[in-house]
PDB file of C-alpha atoms in Angstrom:
ATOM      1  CA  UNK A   1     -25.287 124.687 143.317  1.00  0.00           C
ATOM      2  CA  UNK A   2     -23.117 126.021 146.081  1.00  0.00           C
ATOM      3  CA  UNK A   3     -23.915 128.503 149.188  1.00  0.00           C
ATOM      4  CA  UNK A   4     -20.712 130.522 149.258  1.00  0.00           C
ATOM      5  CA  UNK A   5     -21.653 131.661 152.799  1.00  0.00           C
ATOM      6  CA  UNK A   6     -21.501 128.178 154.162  1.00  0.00           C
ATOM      7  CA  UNK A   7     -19.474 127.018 151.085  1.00  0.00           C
ATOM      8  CA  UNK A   8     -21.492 123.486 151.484  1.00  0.00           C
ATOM      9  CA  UNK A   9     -23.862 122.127 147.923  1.00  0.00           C
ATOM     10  CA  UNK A  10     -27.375 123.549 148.233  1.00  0.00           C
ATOM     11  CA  UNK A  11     -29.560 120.130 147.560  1.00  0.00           C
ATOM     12  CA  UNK A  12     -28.792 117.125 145.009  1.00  0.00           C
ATOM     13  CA  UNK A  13     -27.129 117.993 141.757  1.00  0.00           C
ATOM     14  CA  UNK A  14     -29.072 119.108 138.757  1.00  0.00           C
ATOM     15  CA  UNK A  15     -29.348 116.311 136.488  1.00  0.00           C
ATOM     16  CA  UNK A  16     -30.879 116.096 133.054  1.00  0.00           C
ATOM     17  CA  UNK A  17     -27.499 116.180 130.313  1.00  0.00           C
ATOM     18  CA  UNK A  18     -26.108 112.832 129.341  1.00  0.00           C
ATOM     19  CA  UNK A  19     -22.478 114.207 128.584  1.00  0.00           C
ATOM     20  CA  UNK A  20     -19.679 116.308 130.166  1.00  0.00           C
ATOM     21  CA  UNK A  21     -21.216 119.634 130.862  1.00  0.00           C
ATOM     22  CA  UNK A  22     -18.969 122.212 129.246  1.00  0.00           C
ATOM     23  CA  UNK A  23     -20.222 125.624 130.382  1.00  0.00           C
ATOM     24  CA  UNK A  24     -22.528 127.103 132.287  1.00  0.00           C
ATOM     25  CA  UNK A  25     -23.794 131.072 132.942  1.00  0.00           C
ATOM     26  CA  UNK A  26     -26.709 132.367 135.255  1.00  0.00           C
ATOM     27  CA  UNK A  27     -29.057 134.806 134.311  1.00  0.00           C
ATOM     28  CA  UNK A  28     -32.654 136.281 135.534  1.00  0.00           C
ATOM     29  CA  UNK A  29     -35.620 135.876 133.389  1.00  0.00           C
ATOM     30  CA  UNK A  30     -39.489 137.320 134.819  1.00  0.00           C
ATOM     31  CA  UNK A  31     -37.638 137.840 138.199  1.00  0.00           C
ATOM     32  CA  UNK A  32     -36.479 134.355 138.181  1.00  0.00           C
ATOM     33  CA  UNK A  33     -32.970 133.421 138.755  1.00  0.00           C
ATOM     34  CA  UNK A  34     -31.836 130.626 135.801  1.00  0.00           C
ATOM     35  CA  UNK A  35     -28.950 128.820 134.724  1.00  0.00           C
ATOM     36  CA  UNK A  36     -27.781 127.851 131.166  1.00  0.00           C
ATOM     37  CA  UNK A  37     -25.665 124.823 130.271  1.00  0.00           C
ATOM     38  CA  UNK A  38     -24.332 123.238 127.445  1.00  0.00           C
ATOM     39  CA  UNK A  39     -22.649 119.870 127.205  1.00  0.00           C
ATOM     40  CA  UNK A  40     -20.413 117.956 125.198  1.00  0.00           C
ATOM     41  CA  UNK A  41     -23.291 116.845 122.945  1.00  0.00           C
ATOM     42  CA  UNK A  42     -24.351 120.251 122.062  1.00  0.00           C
ATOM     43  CA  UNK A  43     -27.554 120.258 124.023  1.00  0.00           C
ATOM     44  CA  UNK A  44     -28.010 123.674 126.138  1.00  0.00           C
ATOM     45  CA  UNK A  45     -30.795 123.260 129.109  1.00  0.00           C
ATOM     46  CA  UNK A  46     -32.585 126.202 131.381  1.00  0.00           C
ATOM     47  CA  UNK A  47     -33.139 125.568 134.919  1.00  0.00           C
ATOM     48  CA  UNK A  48     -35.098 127.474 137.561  1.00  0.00           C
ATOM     49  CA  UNK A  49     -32.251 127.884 140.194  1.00  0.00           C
ATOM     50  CA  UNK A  50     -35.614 128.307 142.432  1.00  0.00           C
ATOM     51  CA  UNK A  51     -37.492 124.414 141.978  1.00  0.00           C
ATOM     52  CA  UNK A  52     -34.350 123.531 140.590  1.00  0.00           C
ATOM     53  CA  UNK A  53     -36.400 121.938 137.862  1.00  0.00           C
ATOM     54  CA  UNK A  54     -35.649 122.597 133.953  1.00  0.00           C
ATOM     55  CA  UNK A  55     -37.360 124.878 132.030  1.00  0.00           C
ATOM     56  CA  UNK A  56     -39.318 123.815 128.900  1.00  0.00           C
ATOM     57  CA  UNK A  57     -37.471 121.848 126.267  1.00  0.00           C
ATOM     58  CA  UNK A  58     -33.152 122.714 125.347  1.00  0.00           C
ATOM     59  CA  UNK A  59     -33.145 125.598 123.652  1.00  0.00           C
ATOM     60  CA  UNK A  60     -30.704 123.514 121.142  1.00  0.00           C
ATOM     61  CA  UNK A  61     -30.264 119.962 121.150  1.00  0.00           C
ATOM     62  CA  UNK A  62     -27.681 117.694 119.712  1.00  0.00           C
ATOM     63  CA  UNK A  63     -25.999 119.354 117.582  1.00  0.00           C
ATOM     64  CA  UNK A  64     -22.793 117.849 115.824  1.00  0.00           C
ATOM     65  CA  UNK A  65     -20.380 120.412 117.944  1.00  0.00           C
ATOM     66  CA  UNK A  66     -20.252 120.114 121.514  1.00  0.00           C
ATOM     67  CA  UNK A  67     -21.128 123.492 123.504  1.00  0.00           C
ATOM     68  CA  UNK A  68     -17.951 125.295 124.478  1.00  0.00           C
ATOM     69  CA  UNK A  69     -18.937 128.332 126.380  1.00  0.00           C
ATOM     70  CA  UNK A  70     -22.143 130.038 127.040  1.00  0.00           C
ATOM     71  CA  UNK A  71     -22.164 133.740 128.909  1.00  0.00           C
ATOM     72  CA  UNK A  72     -25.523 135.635 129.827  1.00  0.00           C
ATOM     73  CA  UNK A  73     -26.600 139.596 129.366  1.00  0.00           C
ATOM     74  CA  UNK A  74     -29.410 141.641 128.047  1.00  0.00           C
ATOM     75  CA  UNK A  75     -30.110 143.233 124.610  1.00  0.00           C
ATOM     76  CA  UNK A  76     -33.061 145.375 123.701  1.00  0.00           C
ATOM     77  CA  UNK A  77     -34.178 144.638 127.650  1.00  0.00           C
ATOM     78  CA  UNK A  78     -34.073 141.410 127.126  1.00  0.00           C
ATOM     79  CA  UNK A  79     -32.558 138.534 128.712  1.00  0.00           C
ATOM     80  CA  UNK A  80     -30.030 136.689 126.407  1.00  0.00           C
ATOM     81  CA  UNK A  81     -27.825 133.387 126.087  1.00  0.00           C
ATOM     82  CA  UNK A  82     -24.594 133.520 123.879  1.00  0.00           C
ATOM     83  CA  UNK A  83     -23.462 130.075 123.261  1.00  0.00           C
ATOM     84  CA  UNK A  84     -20.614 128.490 121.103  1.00  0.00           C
ATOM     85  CA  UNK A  85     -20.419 125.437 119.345  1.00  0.00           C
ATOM     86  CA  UNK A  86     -16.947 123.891 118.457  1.00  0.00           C
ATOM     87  CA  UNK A  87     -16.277 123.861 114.462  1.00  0.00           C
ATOM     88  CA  UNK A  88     -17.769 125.792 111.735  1.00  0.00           C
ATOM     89  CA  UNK A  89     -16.928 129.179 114.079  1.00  0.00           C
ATOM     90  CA  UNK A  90     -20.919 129.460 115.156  1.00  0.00           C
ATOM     91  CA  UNK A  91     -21.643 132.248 117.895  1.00  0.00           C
ATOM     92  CA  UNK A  92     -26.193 132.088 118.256  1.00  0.00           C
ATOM     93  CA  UNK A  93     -27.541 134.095 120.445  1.00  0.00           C
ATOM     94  CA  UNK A  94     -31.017 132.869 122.524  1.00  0.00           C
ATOM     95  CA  UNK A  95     -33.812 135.189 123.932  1.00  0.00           C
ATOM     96  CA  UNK A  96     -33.998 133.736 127.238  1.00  0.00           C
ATOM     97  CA  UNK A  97     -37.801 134.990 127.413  1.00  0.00           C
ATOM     98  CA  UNK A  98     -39.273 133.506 124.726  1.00  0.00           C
ATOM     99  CA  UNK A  99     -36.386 130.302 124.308  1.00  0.00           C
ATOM    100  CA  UNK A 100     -36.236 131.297 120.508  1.00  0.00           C
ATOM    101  CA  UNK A 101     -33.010 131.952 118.766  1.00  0.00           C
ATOM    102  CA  UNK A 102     -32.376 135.751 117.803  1.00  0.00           C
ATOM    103  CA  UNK A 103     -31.310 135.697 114.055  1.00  0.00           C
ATOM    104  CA  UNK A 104     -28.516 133.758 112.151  1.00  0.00           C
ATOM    105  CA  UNK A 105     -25.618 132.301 113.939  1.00  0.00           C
ATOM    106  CA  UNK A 106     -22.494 134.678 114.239  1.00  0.00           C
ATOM    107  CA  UNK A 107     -19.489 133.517 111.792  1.00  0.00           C
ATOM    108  CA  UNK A 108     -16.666 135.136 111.226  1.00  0.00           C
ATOM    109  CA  UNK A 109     -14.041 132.978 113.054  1.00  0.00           C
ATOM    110  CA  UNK A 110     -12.073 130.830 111.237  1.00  0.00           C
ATOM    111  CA  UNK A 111     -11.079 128.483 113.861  1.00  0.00           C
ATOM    112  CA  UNK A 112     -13.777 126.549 116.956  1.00  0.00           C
ATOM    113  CA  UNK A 113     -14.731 129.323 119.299  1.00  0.00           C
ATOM    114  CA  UNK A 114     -13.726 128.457 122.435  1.00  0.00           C
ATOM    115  CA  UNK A 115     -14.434 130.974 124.737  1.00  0.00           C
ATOM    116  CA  UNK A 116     -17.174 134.032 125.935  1.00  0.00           C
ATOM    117  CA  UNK A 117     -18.086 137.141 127.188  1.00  0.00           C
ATOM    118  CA  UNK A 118     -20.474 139.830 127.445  1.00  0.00           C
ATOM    119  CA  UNK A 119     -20.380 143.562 128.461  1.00  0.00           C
ATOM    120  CA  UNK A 120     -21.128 147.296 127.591  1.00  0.00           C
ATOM    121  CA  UNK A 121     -19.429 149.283 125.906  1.00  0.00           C
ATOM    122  CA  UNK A 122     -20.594 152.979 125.203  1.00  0.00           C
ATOM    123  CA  UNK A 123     -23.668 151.741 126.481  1.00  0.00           C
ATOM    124  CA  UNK A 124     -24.161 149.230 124.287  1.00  0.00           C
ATOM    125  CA  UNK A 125     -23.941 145.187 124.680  1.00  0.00           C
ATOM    126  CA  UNK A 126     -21.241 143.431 123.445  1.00  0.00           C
ATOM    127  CA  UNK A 127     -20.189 139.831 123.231  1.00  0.00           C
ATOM    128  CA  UNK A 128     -16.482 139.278 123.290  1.00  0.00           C
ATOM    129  CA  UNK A 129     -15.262 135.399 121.323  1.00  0.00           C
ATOM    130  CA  UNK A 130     -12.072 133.775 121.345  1.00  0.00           C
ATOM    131  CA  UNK A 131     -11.050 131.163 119.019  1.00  0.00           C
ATOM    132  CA  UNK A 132      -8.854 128.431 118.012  1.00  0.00           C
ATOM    133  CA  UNK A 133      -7.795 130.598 114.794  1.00  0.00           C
ATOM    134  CA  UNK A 134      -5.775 132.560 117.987  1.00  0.00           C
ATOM    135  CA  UNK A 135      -7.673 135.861 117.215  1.00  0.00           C
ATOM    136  CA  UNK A 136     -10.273 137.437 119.024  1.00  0.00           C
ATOM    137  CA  UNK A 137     -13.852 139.374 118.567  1.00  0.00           C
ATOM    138  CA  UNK A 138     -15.745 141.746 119.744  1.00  0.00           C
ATOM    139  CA  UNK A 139     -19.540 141.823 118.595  1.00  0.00           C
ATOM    140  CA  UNK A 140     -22.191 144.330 118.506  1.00  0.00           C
ATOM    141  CA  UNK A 141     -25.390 142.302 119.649  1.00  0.00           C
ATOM    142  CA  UNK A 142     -27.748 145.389 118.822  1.00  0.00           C
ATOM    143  CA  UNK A 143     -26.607 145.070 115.215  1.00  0.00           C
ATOM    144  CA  UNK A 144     -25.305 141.736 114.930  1.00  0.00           C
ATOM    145  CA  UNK A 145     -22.214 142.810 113.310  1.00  0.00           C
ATOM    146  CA  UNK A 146     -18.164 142.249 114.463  1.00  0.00           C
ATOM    147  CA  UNK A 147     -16.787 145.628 115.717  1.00  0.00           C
ATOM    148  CA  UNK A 148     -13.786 146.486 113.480  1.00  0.00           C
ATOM    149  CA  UNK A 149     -11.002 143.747 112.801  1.00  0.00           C
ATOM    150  CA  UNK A 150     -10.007 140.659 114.803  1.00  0.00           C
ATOM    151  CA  UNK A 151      -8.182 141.176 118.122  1.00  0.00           C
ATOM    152  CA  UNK A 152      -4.738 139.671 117.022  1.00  0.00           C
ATOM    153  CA  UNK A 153      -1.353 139.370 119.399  1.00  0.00           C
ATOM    154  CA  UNK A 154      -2.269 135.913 121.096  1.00  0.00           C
ATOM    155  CA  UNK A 155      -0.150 132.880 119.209  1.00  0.00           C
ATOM    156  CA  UNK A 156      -2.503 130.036 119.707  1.00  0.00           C
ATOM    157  CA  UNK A 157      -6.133 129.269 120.771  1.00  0.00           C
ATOM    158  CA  UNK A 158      -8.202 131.644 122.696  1.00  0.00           C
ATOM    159  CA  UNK A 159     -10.059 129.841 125.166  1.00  0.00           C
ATOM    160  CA  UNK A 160     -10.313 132.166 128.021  1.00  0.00           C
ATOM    161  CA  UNK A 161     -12.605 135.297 128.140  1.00  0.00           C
ATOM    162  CA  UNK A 162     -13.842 137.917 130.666  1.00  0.00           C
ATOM    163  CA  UNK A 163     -14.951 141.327 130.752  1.00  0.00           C
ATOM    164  CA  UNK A 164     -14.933 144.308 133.208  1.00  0.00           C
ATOM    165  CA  UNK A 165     -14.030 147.501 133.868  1.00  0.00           C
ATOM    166  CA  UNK A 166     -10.128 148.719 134.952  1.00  0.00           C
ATOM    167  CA  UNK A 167      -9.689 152.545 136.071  1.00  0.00           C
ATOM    168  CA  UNK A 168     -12.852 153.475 134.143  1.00  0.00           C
ATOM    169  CA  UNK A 169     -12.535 151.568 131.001  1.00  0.00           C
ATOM    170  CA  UNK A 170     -14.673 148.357 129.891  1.00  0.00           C
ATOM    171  CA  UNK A 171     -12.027 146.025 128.480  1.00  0.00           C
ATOM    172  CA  UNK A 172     -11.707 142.228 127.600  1.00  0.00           C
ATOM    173  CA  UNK A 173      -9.038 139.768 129.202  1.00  0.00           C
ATOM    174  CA  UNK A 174      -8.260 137.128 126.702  1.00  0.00           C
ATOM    175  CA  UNK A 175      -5.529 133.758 128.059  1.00  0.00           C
ATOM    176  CA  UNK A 176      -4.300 131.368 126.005  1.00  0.00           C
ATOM    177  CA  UNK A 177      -2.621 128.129 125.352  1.00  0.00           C
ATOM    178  CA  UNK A 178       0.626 130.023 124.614  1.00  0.00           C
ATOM    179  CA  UNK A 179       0.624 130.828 128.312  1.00  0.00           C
ATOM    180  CA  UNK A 180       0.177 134.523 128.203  1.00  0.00           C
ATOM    181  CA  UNK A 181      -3.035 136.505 129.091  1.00  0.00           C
ATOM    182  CA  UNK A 182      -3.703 139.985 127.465  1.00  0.00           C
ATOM    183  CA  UNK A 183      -5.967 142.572 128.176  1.00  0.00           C
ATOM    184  CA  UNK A 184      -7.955 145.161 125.553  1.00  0.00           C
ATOM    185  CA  UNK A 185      -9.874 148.090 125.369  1.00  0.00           C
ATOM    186  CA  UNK A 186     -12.729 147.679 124.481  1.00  0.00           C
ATOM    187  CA  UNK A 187     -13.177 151.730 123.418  1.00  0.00           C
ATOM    188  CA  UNK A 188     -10.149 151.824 121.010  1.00  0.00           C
ATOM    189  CA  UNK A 189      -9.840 148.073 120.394  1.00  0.00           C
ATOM    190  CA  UNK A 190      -6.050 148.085 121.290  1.00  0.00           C
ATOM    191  CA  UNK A 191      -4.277 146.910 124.178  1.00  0.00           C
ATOM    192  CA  UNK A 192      -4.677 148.158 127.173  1.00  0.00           C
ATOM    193  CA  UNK A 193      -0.527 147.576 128.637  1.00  0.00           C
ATOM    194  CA  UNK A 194       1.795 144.485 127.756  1.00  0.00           C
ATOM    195  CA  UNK A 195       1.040 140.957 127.525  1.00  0.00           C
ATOM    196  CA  UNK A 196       1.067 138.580 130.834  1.00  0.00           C
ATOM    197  CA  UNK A 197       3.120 135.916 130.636  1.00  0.00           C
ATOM    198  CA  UNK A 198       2.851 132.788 132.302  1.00  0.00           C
ATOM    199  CA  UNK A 199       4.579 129.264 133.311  1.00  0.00           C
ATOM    200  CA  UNK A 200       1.405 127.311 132.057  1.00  0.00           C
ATOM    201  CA  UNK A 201      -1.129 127.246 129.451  1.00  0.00           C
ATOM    202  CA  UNK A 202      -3.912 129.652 130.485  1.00  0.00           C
ATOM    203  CA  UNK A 203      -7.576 128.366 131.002  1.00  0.00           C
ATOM    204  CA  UNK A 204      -9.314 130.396 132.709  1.00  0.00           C
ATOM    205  CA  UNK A 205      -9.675 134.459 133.675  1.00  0.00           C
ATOM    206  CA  UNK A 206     -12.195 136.972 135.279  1.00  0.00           C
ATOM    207  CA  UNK A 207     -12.030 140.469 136.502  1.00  0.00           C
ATOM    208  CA  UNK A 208     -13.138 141.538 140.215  1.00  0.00           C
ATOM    209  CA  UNK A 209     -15.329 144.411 140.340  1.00  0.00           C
ATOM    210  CA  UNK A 210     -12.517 146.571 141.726  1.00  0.00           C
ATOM    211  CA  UNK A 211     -10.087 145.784 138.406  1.00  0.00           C
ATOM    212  CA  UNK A 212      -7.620 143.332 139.364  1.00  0.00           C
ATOM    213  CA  UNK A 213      -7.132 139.862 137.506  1.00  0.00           C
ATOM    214  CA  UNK A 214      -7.605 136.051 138.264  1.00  0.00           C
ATOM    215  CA  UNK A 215      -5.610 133.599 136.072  1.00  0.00           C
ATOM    216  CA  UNK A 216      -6.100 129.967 136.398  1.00  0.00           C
ATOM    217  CA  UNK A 217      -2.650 128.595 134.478  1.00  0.00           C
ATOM    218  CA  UNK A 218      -1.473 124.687 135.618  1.00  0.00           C
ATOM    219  CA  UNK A 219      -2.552 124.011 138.630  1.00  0.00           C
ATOM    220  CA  UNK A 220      -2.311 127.551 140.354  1.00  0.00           C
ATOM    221  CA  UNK A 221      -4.192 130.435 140.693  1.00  0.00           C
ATOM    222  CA  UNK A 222      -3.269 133.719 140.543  1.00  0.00           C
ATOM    223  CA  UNK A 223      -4.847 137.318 141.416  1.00  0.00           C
ATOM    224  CA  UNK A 224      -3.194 140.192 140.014  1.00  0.00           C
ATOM    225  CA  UNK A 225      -3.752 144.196 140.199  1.00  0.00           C
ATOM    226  CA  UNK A 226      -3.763 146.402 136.631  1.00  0.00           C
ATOM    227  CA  UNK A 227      -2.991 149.979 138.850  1.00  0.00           C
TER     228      UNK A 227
END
């Protein structure tokens, strides 16, 4: 944990997994701020960002597929994990309340999922996957049901995923290892202007609250504006 005001590690680090930690998403649950991580064994742990301590038991352990990505949101009012596993294509969803997994695991992917995100659309919650089949999804998590087709346009593995909002609409930015990052409405499920191309595969992406872009591609960062 870091203070971003002082930008100096707030106590000793939070240790419990026994492999590389993959991902990692914050969340509040009863009015208690909580973080979710999974690790390269496929164990995801709960900790009370307040003691610092873990919370109960992982709500998965040791599965055969390392955790890839895990993002946080509420359904129904309720406080909810997304996590993927790599191989087999398997998107579960976790009621961060009562630590119990909400239904059957997602599949529709034909590839490891690699990367997640969650966000509204029409006032509605959404998880958006990207996979190594190079296609992307959006999901309904009221329903449990893929909106409409796959996302397609990226030539490789999806492994970078974000949502926001750019001049009014909710969209998804997807990068990928064929260097290029696009970006989608999430209303009409088509892009939302050309594909980004860049010098490096991309890894990583998120959208500020005021609509521009971060790419992490190589070594280098960049920030750029959609207006």
């Amino acid at each position: 944990m870091w203070d971003l005001t002082t930008g100096q590690p707030v106590g000793e680090p939070l240790h419990e997994h026994t492999h590389w930690v993959r991902a990692v998403a914050t969340a509040v649950v009863d009015g208690c701020p909580v973080a979710v991580t999974g690790d390269y064994d496929g164990t995801v742990w709960v900790w009370d960002l307040t003691t610092r301590e873990q919370i109960g038991e992982p709500l998965q352990e040791r599965f055969r597929s390392d955790v890839e990505a895990v993002a946080t949101g509420v359904v129904d009012g309720r406080p909810v994990a997304v996590t993927l596993t790599d191989g087999g294509g398997m998107v579960r969803v976790w009621d961060l309340a009562t630590r119990e997994q909400i239904g059957e695991p997602l599949r529709t992917h034909t590839g490891s999922v690699y990367g997640v995100a969650m966000g509204v659309v029409d006032g509605g919650p959404v998880a958006v996957t990207g996979s190594h089949d190079g296609t992307v999804r959006v999901w309904d998590l009221t329903t449990r049901q893929p909106i409409g087709e796959p996302l397609t346009g990226h030539t490789d593995s999806v492994g970078a995923v974000a949502t926001g909002v750019v001049d009014g609409r909710p969209v998804a930015v997807t990068g990928s290892v064929d260097k290029t990052v696009r970006v989608w409405d999430l209303t009409t499920g088509w892009p939302a202007g050309p594909e980004l191309v860049f010098p490096a595969e991309v890894y990583a992406v998120a959208v500020t609250s005021d609509g521009r872009l971060v790419v992490g591609f190589g070594h280098e960062v960049a920030v750029l504006s959609r207006r």
